[in-house]
CSV table of C-alpha atoms and ligand atoms in Angstrom, one decimal:
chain,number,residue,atom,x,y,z
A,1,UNK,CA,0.0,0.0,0.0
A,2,UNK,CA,1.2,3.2,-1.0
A,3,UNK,CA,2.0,6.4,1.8
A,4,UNK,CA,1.0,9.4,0.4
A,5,UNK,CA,-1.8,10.8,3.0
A,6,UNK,CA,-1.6,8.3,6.1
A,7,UNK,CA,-5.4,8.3,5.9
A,8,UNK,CA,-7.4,5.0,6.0
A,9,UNK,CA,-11.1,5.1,5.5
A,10,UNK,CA,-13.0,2.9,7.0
A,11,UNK,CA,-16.0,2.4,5.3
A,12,UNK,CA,-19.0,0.7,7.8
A,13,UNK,CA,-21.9,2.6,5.8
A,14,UNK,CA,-24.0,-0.4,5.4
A,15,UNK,CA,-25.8,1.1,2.1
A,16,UNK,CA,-23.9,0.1,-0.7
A,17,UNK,CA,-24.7,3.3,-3.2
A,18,UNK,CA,-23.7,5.6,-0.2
A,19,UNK,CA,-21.0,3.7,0.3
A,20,UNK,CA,-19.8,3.8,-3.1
A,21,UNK,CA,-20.7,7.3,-3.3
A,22,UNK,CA,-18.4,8.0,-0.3
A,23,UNK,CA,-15.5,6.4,-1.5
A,24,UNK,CA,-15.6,8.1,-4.9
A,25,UNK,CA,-15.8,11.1,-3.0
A,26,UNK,CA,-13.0,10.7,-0.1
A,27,UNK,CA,-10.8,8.1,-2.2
A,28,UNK,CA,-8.3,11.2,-3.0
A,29,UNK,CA,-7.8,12.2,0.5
A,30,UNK,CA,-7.0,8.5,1.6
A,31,UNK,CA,-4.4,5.5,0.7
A,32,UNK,CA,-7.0,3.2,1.1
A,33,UNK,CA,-10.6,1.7,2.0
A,34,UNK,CA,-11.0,-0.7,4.6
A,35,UNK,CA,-14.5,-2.5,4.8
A,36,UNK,CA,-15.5,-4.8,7.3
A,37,UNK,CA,-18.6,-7.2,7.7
A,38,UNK,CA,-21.2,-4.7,8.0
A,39,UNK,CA,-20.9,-3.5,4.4
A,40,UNK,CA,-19.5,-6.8,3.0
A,41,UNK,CA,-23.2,-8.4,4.1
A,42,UNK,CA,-25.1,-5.3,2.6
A,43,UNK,CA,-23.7,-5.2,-0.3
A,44,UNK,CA,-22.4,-8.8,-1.3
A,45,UNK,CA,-18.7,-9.6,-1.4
A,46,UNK,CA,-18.9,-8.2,-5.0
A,47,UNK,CA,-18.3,-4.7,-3.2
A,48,UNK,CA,-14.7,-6.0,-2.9
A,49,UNK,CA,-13.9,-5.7,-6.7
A,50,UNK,CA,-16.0,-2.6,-7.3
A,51,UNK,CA,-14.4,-0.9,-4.3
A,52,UNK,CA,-11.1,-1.5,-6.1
A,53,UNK,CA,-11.4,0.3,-8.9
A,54,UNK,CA,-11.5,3.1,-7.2
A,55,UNK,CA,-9.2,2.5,-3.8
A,56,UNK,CA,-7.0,0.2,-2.7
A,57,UNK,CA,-9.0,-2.3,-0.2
A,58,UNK,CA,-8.1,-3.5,2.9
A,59,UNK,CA,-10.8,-6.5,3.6
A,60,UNK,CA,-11.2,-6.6,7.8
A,61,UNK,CA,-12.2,-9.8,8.6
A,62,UNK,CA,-10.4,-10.1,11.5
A,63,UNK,CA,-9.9,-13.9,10.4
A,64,UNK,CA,-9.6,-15.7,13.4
A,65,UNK,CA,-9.9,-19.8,12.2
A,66,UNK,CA,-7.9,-22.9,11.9
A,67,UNK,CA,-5.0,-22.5,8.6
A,68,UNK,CA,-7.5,-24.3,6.2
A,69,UNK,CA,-9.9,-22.4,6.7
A,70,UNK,CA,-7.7,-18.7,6.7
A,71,UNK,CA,-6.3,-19.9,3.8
A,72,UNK,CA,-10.4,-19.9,2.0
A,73,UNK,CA,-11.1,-16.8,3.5
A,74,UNK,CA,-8.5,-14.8,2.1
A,75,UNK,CA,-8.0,-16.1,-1.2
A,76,UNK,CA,-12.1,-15.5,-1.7
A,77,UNK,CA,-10.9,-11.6,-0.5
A,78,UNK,CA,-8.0,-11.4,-3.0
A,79,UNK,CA,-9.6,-13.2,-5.9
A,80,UNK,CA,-12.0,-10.1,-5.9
A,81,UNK,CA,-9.1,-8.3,-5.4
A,82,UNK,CA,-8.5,-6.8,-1.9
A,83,UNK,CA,-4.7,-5.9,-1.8
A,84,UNK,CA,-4.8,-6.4,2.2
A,85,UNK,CA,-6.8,-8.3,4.7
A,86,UNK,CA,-6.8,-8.0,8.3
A,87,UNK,CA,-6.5,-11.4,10.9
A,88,UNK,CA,-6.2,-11.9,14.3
A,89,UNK,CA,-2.9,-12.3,15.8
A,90,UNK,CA,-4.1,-14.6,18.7
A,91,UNK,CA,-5.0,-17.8,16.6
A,92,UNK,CA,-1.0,-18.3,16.6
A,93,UNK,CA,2.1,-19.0,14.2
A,94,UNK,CA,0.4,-21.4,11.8
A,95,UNK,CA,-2.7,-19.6,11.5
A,96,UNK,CA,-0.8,-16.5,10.7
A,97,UNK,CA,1.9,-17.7,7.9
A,98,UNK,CA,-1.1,-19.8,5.9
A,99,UNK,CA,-3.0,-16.1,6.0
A,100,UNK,CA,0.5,-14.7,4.7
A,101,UNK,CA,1.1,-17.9,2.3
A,102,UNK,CA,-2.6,-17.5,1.0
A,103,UNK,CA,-2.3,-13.7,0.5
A,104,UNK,CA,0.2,-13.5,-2.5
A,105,UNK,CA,1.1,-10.2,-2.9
A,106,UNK,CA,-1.6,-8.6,-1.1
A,107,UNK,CA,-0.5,-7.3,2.1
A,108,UNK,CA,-1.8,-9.3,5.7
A,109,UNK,CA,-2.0,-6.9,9.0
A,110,UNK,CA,-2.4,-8.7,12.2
A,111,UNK,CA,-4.2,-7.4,14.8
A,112,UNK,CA,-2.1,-7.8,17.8
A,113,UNK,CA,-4.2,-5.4,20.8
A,114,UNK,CA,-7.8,-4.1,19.7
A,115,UNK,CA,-8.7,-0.1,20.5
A,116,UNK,CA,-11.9,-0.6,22.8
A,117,UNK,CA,-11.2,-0.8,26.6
A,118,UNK,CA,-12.1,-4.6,25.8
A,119,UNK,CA,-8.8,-5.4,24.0
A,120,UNK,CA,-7.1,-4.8,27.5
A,121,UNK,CA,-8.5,-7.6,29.0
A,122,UNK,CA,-7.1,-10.6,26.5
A,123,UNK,CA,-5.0,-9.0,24.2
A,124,UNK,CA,-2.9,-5.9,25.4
A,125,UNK,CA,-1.3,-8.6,27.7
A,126,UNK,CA,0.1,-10.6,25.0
A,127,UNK,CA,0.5,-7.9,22.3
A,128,UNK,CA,4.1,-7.6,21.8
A,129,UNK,CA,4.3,-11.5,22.2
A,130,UNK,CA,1.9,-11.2,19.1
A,131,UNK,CA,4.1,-8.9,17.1
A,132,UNK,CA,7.0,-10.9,17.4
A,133,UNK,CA,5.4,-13.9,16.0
A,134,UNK,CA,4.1,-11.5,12.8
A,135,UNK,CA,6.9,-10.5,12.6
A,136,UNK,CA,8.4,-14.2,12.4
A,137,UNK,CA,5.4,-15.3,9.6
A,138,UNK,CA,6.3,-12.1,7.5
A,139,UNK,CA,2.9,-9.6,7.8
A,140,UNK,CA,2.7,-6.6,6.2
A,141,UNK,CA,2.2,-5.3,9.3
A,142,UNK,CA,-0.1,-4.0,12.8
A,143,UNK,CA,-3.6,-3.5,13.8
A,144,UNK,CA,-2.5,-1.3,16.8
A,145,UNK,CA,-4.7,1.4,18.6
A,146,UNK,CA,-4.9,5.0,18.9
A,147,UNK,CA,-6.9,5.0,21.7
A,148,UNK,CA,-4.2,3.9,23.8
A,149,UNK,CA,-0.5,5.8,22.2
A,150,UNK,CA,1.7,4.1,24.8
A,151,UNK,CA,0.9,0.5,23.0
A,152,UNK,CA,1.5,1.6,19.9
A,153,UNK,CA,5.0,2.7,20.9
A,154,UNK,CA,5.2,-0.7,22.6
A,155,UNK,CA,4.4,-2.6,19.5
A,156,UNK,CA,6.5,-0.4,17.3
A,157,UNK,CA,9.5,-1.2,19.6
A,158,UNK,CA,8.6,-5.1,18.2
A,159,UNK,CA,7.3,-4.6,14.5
A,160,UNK,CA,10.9,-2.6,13.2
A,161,UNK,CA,9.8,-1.1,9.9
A,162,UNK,CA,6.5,-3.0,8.8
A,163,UNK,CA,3.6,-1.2,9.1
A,164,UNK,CA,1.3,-0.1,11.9
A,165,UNK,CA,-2.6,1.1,10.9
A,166,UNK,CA,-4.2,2.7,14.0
A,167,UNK,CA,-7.8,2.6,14.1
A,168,UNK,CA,-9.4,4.4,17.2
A,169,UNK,CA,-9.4,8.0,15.7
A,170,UNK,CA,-12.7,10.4,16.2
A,171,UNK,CA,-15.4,8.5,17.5
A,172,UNK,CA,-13.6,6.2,20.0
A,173,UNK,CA,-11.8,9.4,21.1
A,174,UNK,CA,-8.2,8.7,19.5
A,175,UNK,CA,-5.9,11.4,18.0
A,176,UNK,CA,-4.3,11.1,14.5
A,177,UNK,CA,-1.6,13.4,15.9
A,178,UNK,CA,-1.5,11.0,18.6
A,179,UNK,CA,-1.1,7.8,16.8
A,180,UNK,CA,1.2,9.2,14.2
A,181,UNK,CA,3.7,10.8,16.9
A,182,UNK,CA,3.8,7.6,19.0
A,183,UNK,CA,4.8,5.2,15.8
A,184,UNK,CA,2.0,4.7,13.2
A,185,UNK,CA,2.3,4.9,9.6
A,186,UNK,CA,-1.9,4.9,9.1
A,187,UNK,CA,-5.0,6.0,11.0
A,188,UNK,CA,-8.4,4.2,10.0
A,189,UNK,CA,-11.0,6.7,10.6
A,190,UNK,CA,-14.9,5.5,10.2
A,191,UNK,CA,-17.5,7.1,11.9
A,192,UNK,CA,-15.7,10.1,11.8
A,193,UNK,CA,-15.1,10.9,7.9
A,194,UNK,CA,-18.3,8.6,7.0
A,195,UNK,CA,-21.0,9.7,9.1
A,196,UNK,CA,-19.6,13.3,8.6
A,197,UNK,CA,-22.1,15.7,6.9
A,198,UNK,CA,-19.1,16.5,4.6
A,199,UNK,CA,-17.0,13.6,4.1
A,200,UNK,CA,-14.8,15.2,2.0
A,201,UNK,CA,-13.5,18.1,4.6
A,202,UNK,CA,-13.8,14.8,7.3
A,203,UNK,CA,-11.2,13.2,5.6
A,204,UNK,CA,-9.3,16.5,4.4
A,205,UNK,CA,-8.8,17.6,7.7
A,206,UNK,CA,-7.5,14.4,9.0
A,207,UNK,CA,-4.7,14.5,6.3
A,208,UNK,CA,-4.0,18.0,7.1
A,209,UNK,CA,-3.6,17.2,10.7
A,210,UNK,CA,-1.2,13.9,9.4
A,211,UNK,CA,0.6,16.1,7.0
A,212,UNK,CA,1.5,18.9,10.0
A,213,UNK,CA,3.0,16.3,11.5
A,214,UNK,CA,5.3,15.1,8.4
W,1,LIG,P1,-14.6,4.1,13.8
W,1,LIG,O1,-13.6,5.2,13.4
W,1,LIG,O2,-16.0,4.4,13.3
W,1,LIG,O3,-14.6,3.9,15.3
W,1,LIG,O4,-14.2,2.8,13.0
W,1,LIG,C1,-13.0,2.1,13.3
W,1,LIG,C2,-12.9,0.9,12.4
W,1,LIG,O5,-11.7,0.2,12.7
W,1,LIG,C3,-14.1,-0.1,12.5
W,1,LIG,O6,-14.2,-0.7,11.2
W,1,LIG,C4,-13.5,-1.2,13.5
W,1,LIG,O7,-14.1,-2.4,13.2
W,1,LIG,C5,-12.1,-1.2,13.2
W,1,LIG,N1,-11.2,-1.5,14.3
W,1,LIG,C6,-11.2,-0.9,15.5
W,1,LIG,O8,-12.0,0.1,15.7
W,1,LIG,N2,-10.4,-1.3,16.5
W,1,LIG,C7,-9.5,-2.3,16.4
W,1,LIG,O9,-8.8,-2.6,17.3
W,1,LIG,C8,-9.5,-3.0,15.2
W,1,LIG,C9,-10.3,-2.6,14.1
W,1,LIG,O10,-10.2,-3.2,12.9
C-alpha cells in the first residue's frame, strides 16, 4: 500500500450506493478503503472488486480460524481483489503464515491489541508477544490502537519497519496526531469521515492534521 496521506477510511456505511458514493468522493484524501462485515453483508462480497477500482482495499475480517480455513477466506478476498486483509494475531504461528502464504502479494496486518477498553483484557497482555510472531510469519504489518499511544509505541518497539494502521481515531476518542507521533504509519478513521455531513472536509482535515506532523 502506498504512503501518500496516512489516511485509511474505514467504510462501515451499510448502504452500498452511499457507500460507493463515499469512496468516490473521499478516495483522494486516503491511501486506502478498509471494509469490514457490516458493508461486505449489505452489499455482497462483490463490493470488494468494485471498491477496487477506485481505492486500494483493505478486507477486515479479522480472520480468526484454523489454517484451512484462513487460507479460503483470504483467497475469496484477494480473488476479488483486496490488496490487504486483516487477521487476528491470537490464533498463533500457523494460523498467521497460511493467511500470509494465501495472501500472494496482497498485504496481511495482524491485529495484535484491539482499540476498545475490551482489547485490554485478553489482548494488550500478550500484544508484543503477538508482534514478534508477525513479525516471524512475514505480515505486512499491525492493527495497533490510537486510543491507547503508549501501545502503539510498545508494539513499534517489536514490529521494526513494517507497518502499523491505527484505528481508534474520532469516534472512539483517539488522535491522529496522537497515533502518528507515537509510531503509526496509518490512522483508520470511520464514523468520523463517513458519518460526517461533509465527508470530504472529514477526511481533508484528518490528512492535514497527518501532514503537520510530516
Ligand atoms: P470508527 O472510526 O468508526 O470507530 O471505526 C473504526 C474501524 O476500525 C471499525 O471498522 C472497526 O471495526 C475497526 N477496528 C477498530 O476500531 N479497533 C480495532 O482494534 C481494530 C479494528 O479493525
Amino acid at each position: 500500500m502506498r504512503r501518500d496521506t496516512g489516511l485509511i477510511i474505514a467504510l462501515d456505511e451499510t448502504d452500498a450506493d452511499k457507500a460507493l458514493k463515499i469512496a468516490g468522493t473521499v478516495s483522494s484524501m486516503a491511501d486506502a478503503i478498509k471494509i469490514n462485515w457490516p458493508l461486505i453483508l449489505s452489499a455482497g462480497p462483490e463490493i470488494i472488486t468494485q471498491l477496487s477500482e477506485i481505492s486500494d482495499v483493505i478486507c477486515d475480517f479479522k480472520i480468526a480460524d484454523i489454517p484451512n480455513t484462513v487460507r479460503l477466506i483470504v483467497e475469496e478476498a484477494v480473488s476479488r481483489k483486496a490488496s490487504g486483509v486483516i487477521v487476528h494475531a491470537f490464533t498463533g504461528e500457523d494460523s498467521l503464515r497460511e493467511a500470509v502464504s494465501a495472501a500472494g502479494k496482497a498485504d496481511v496486518y495482524a491485529v495484535t491489541e484491539m482499540s476498545h477498553p475490551g482489547g485490554m483484557m485478553f489482548t494488550a497482555p500478550h500484544a508484543e508477544e503477538m508482534a514478534a510472531m508477525g513479525v516471524r510469519c512475514g505480515v505486512a504489518g499491525f492493527i495497533a490502537p490510537a486510543t491507547r499511544p503508549d501501545r502503539i509505541k510498545a508494539i513499534r518497539s517489536v514490529a521494526g519497519d513494517l507497518k502499523i494502521l491505527s484505528p481508534g481515531v474520532g469516534a472512539q476518542g483517539g488522535s491522529a496526531s496522537s497515533a502518528i507521533s507515537a509510531g503509526a504509519d496509518y490512522v483508520i478513521v470511520g464514523r468520523a469521515v463517513y458519518g460526517a455531513k461533509d465527508p470530504l472536509s472529514a477526511a481533508s482535515a484528518v490528512r492535514d492534521e497527518i501532514r503537520s506532523l510530516l
